PDB file of N, CA and C in Angstrom:
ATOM      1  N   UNK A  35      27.765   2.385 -18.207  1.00  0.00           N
ATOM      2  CA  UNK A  35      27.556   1.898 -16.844  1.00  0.00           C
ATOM      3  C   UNK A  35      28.752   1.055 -16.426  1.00  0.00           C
ATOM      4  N   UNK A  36      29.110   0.878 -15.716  1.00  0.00           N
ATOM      5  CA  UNK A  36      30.180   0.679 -14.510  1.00  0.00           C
ATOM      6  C   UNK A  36      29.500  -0.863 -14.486  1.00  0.00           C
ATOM      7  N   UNK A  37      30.196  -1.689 -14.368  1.00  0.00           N
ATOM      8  CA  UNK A  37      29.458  -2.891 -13.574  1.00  0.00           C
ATOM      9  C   UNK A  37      30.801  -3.732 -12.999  1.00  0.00           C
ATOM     10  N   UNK A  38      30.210  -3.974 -11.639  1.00  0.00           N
ATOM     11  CA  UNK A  38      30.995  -4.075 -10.778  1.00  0.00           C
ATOM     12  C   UNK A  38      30.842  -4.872  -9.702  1.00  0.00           C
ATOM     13  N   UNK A  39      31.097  -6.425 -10.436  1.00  0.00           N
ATOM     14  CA  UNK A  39      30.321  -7.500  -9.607  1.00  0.00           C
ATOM     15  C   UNK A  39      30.920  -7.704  -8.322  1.00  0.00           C
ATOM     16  N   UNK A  40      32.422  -7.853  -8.001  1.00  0.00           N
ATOM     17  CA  UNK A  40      32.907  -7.994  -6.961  1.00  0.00           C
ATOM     18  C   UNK A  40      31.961  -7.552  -5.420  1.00  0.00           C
ATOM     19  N   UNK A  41      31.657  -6.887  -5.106  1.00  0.00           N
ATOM     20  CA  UNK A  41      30.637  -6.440  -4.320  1.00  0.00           C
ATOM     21  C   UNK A  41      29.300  -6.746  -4.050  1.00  0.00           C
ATOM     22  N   UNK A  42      28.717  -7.000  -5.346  1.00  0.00           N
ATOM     23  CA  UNK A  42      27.491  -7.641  -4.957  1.00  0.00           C
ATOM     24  C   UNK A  42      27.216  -8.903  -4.871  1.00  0.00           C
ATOM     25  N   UNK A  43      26.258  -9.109  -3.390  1.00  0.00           N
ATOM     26  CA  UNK A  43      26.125 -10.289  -2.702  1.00  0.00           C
ATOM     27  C   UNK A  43      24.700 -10.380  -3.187  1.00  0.00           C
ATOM     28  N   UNK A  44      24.444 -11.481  -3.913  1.00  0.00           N
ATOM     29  CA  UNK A  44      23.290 -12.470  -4.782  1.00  0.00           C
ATOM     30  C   UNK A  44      22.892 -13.574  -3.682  1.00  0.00           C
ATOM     31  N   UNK A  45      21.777 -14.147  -3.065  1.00  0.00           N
ATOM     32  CA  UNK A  45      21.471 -14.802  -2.488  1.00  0.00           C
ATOM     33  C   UNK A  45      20.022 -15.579  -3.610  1.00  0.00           C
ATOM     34  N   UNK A  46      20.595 -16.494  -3.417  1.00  0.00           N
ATOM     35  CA  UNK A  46      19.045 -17.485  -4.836  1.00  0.00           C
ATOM     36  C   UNK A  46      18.877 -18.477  -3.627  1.00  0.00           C
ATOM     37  N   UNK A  47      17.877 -18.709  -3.309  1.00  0.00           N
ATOM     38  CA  UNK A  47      17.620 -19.354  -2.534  1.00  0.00           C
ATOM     39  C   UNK A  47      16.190 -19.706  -2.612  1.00  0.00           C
ATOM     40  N   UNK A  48      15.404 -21.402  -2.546  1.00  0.00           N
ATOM     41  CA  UNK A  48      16.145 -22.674  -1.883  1.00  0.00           C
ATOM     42  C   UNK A  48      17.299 -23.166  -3.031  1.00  0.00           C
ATOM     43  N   UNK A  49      18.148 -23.418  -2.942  1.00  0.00           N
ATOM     44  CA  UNK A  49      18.904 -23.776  -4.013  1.00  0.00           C
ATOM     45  C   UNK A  49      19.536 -25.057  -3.607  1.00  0.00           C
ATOM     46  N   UNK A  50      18.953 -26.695  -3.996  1.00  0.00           N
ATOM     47  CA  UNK A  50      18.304 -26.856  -4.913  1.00  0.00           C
ATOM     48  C   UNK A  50      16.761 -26.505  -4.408  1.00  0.00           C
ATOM     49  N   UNK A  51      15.907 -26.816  -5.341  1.00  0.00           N
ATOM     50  CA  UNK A  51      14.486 -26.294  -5.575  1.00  0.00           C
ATOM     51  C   UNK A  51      13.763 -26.743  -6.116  1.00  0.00           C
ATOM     52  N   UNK A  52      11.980 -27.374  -6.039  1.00  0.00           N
ATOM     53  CA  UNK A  52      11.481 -28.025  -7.037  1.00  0.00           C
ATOM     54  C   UNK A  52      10.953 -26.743  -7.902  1.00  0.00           C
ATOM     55  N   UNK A  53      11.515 -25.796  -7.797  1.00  0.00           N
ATOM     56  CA  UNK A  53      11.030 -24.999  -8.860  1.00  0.00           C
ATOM     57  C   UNK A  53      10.853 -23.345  -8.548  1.00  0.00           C
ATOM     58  N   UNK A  54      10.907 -23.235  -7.466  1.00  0.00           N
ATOM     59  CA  UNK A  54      10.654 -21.786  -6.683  1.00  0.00           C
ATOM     60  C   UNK A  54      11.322 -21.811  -6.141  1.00  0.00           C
ATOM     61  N   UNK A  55      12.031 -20.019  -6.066  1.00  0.00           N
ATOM     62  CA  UNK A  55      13.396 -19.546  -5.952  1.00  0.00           C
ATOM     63  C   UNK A  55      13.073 -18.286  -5.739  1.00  0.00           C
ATOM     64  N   UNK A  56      13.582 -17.197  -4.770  1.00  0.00           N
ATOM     65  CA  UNK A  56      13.726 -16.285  -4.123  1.00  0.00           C
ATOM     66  C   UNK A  56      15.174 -15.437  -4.178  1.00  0.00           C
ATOM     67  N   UNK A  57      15.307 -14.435  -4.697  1.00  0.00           N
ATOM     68  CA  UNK A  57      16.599 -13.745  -5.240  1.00  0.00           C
ATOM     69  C   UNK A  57      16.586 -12.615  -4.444  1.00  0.00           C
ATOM     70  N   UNK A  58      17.733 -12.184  -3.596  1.00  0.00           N
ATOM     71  CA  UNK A  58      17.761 -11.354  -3.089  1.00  0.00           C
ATOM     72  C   UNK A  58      19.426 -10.394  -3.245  1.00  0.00           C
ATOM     73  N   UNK A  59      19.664  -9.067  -3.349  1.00  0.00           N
ATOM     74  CA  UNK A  59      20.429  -8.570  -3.566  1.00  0.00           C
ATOM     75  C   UNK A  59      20.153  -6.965  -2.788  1.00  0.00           C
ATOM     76  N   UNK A  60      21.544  -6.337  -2.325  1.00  0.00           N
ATOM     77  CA  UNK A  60      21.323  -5.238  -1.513  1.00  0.00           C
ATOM     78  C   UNK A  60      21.019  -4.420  -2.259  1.00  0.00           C
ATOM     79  N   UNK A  61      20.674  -4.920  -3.884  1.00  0.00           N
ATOM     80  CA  UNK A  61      20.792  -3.249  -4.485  1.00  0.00           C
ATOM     81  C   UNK A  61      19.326  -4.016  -5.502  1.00  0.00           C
ATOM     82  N   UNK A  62      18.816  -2.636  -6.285  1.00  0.00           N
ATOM     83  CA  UNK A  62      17.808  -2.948  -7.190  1.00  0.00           C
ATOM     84  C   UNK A  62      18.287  -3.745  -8.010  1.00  0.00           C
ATOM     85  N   UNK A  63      17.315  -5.081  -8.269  1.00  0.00           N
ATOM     86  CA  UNK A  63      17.211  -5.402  -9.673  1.00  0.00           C
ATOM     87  C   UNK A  63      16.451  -5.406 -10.747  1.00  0.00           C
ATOM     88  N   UNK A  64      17.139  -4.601 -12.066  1.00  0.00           N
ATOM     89  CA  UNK A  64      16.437  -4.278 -12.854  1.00  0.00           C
ATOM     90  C   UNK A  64      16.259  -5.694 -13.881  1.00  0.00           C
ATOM     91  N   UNK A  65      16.591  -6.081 -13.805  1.00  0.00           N
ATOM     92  CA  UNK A  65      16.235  -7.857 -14.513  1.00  0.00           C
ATOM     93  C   UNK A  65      16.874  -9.188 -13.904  1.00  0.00           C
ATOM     94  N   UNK A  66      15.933 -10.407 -13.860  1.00  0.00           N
ATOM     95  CA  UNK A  66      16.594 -11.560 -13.933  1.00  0.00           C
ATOM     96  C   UNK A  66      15.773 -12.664 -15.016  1.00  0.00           C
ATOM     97  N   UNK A  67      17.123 -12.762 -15.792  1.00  0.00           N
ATOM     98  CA  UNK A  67      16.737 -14.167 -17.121  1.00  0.00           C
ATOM     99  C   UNK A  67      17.104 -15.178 -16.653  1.00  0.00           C
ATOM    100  N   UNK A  68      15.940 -16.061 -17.073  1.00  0.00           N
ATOM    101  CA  UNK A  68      16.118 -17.478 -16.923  1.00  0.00           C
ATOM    102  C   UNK A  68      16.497 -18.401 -17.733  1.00  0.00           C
ATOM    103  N   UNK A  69      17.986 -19.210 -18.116  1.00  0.00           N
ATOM    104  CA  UNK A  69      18.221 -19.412 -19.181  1.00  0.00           C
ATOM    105  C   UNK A  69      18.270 -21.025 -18.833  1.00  0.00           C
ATOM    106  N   UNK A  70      18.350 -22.053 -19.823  1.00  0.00           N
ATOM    107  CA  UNK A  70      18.692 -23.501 -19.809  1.00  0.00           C
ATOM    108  C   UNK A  70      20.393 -23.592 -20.512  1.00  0.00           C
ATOM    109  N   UNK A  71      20.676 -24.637 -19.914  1.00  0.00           N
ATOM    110  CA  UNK A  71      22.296 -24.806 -20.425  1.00  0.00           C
ATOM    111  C   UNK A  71      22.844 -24.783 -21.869  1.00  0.00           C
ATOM    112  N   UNK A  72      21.533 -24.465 -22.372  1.00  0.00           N
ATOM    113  CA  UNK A  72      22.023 -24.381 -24.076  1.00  0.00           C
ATOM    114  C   UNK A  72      22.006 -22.819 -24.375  1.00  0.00           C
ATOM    115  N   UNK A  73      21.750 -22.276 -23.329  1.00  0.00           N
ATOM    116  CA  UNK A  73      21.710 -20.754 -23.465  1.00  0.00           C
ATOM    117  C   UNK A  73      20.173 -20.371 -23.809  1.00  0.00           C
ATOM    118  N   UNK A  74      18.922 -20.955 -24.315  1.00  0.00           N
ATOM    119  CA  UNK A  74      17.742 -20.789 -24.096  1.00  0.00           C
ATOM    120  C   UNK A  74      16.933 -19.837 -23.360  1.00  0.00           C
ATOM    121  N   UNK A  75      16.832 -18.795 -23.536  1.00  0.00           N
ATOM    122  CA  UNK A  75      15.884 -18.125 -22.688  1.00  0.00           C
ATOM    123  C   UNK A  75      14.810 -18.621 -21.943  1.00  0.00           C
ATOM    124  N   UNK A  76      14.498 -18.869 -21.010  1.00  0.00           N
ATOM    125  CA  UNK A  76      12.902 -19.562 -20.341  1.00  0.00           C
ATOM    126  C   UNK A  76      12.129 -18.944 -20.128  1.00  0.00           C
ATOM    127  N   UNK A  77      12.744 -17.387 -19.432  1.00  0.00           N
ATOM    128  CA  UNK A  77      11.804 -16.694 -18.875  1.00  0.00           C
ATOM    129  C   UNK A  77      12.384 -15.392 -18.497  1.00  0.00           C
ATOM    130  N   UNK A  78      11.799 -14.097 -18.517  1.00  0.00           N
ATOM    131  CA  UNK A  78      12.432 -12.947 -18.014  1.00  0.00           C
ATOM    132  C   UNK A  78      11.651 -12.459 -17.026  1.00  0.00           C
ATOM    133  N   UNK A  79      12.265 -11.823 -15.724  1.00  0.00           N
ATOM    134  CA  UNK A  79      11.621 -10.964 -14.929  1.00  0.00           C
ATOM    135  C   UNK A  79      11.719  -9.856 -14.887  1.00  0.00           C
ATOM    136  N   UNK A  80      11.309  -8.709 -14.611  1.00  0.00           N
ATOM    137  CA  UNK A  80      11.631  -7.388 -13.999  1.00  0.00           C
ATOM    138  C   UNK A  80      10.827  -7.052 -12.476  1.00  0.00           C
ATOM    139  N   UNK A  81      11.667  -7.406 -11.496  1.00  0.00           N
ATOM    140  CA  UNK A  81      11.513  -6.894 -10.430  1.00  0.00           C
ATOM    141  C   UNK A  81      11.283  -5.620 -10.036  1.00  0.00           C
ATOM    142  N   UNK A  82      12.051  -4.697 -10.170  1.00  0.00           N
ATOM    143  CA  UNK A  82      12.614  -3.225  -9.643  1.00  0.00           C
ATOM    144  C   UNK A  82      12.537  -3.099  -8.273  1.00  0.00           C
ATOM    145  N   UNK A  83      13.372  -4.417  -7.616  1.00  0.00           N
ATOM    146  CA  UNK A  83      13.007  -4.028  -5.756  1.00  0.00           C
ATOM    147  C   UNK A  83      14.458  -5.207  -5.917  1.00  0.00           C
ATOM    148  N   UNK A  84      14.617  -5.380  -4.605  1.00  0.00           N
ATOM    149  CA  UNK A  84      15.776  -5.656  -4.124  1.00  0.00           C
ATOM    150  C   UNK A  84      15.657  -7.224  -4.053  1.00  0.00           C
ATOM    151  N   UNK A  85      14.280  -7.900  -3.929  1.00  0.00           N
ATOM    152  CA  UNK A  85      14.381  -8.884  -4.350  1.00  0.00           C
ATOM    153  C   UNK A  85      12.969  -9.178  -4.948  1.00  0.00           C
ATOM    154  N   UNK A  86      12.871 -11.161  -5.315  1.00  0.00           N
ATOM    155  CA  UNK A  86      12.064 -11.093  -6.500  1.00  0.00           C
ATOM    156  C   UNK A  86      11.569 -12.879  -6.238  1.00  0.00           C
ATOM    157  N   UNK A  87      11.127 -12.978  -6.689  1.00  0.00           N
ATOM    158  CA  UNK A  87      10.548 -14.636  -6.964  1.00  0.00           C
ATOM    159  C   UNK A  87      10.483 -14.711  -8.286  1.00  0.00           C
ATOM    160  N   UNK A  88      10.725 -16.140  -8.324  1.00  0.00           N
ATOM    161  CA  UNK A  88      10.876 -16.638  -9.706  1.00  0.00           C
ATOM    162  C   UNK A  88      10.271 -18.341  -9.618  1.00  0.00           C
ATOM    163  N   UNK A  89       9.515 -18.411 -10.883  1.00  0.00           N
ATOM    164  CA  UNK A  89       8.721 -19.778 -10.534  1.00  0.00           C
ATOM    165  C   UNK A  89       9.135 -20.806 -12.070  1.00  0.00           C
ATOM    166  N   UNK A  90      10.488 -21.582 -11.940  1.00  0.00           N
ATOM    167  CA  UNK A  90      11.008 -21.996 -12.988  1.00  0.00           C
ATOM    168  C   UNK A  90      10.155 -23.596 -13.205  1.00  0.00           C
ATOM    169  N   UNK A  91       9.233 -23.930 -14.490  1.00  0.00           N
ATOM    170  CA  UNK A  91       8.541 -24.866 -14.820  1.00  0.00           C
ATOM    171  C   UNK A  91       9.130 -25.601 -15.882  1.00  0.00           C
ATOM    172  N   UNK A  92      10.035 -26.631 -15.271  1.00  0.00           N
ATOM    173  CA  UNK A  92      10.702 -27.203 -16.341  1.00  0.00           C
ATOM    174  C   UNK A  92      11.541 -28.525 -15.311  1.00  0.00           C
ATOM    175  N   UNK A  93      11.805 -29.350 -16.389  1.00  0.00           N
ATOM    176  CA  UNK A  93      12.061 -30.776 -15.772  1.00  0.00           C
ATOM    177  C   UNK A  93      13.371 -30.500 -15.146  1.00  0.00           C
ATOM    178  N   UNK A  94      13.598 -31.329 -14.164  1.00  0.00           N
ATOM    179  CA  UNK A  94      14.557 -31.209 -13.465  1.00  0.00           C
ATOM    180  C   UNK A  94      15.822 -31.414 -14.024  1.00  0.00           C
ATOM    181  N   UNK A  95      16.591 -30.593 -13.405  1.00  0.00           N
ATOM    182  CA  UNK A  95      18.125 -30.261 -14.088  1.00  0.00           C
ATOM    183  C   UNK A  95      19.005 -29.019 -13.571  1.00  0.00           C
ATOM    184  N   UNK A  96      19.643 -28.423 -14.346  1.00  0.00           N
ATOM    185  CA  UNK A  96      20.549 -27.047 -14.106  1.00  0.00           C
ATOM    186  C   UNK A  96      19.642 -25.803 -15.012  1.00  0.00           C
ATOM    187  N   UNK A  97      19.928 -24.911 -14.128  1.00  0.00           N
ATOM    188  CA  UNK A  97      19.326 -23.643 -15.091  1.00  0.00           C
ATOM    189  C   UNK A  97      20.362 -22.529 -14.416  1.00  0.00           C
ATOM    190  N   UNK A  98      20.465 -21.977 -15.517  1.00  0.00           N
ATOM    191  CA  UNK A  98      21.233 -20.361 -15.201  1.00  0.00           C
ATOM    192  C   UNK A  98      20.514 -18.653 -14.914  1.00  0.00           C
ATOM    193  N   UNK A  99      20.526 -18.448 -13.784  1.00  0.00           N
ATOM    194  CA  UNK A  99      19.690 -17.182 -13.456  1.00  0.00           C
ATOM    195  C   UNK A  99      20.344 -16.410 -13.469  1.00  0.00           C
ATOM    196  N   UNK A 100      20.316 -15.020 -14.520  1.00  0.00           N
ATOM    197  CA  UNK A 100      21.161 -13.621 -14.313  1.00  0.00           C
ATOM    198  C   UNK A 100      20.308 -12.964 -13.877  1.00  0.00           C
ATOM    199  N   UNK A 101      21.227 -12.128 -12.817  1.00  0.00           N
ATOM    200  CA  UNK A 101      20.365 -11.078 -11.952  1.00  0.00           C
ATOM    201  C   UNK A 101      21.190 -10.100 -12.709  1.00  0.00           C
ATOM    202  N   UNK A 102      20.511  -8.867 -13.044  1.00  0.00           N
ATOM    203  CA  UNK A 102      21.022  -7.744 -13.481  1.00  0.00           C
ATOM    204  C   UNK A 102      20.538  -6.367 -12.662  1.00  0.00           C
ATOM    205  N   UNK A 103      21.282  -5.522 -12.258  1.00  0.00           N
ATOM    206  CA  UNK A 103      20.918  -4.296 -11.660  1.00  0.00           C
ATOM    207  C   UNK A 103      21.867  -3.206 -12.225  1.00  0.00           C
ATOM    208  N   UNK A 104      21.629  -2.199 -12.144  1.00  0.00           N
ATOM    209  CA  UNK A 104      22.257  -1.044 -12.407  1.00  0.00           C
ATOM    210  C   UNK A 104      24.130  -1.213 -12.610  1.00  0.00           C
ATOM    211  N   UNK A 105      24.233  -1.774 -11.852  1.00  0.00           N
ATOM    212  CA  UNK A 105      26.123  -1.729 -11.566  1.00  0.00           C
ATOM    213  C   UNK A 105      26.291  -2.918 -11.816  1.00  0.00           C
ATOM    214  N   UNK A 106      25.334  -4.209 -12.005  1.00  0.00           N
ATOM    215  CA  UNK A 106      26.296  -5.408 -11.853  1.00  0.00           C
ATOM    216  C   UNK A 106      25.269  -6.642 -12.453  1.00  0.00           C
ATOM    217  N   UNK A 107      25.937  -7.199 -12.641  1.00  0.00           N
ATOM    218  CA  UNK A 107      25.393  -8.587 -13.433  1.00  0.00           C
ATOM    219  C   UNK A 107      26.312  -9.729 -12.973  1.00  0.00           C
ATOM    220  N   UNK A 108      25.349 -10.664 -13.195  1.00  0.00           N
ATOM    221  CA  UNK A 108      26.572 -12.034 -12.719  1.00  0.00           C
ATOM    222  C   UNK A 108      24.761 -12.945 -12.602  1.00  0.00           C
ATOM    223  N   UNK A 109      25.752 -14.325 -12.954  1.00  0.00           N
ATOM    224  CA  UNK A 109      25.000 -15.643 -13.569  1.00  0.00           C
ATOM    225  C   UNK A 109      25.272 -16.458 -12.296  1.00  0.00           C
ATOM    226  N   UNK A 110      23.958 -17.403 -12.003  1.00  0.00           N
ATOM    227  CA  UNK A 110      24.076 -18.406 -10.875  1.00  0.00           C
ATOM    228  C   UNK A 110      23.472 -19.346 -11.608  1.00  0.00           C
ATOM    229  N   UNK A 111      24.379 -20.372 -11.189  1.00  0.00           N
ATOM    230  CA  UNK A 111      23.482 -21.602 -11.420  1.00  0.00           C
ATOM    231  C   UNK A 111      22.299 -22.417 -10.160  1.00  0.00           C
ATOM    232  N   UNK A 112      21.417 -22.713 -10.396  1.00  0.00           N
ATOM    233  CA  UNK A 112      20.420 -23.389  -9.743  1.00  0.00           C
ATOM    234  C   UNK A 112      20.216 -24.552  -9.999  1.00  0.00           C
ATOM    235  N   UNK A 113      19.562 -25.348  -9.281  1.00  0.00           N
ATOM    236  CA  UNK A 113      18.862 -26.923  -9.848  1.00  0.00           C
ATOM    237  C   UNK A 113      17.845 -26.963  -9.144  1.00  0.00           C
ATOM    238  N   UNK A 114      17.013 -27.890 -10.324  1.00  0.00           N
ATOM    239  CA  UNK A 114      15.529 -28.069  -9.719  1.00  0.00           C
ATOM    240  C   UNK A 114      15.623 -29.819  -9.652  1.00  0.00           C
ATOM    241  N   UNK A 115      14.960 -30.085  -8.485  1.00  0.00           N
ATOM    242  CA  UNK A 115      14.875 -31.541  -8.200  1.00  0.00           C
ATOM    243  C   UNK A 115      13.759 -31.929  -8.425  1.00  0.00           C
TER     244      UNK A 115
END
């Protein structure tokens, strides 16, 4: 597979957030992991639609969300207040 982030536009939004977050992308996503700054897994989703909710339960701080789809991957950071 080809992956080919330049192009895809990731929208995570409210960003910051007390915890709920809304991911949107023009193309399918076939996963987004929820990781903590130690690299920790929190949580995995599988959407298979273009976008997705995500309900991160954990004390406030930084967390890293990969959205993954067919062509492209790429990591955002978020914070929960």
């Amino acid at each position: 597979a080809v992956i080919d982030n330049q192009n895809v536009e990731i929208s995570i939004y409210p960003n910051p957030s007390t915890g709920q977050f809304y991911v949107e992308t023009p193309n399918v996503i076939t996963k987004i992991v929820v990781y903590d700054l130690t690299g920790r897994i929190l949580s995995k989703h599988q959407p298979l639609d273009t976008k997705g909710s995500i309900s991160i339960h954990q004390s406030p701080g930084v967390y890293l969300i990969k959205v993954t789809g067919a062509k492209f991957e790429k990591v955002n950071k978020v914070i929960i207040n």
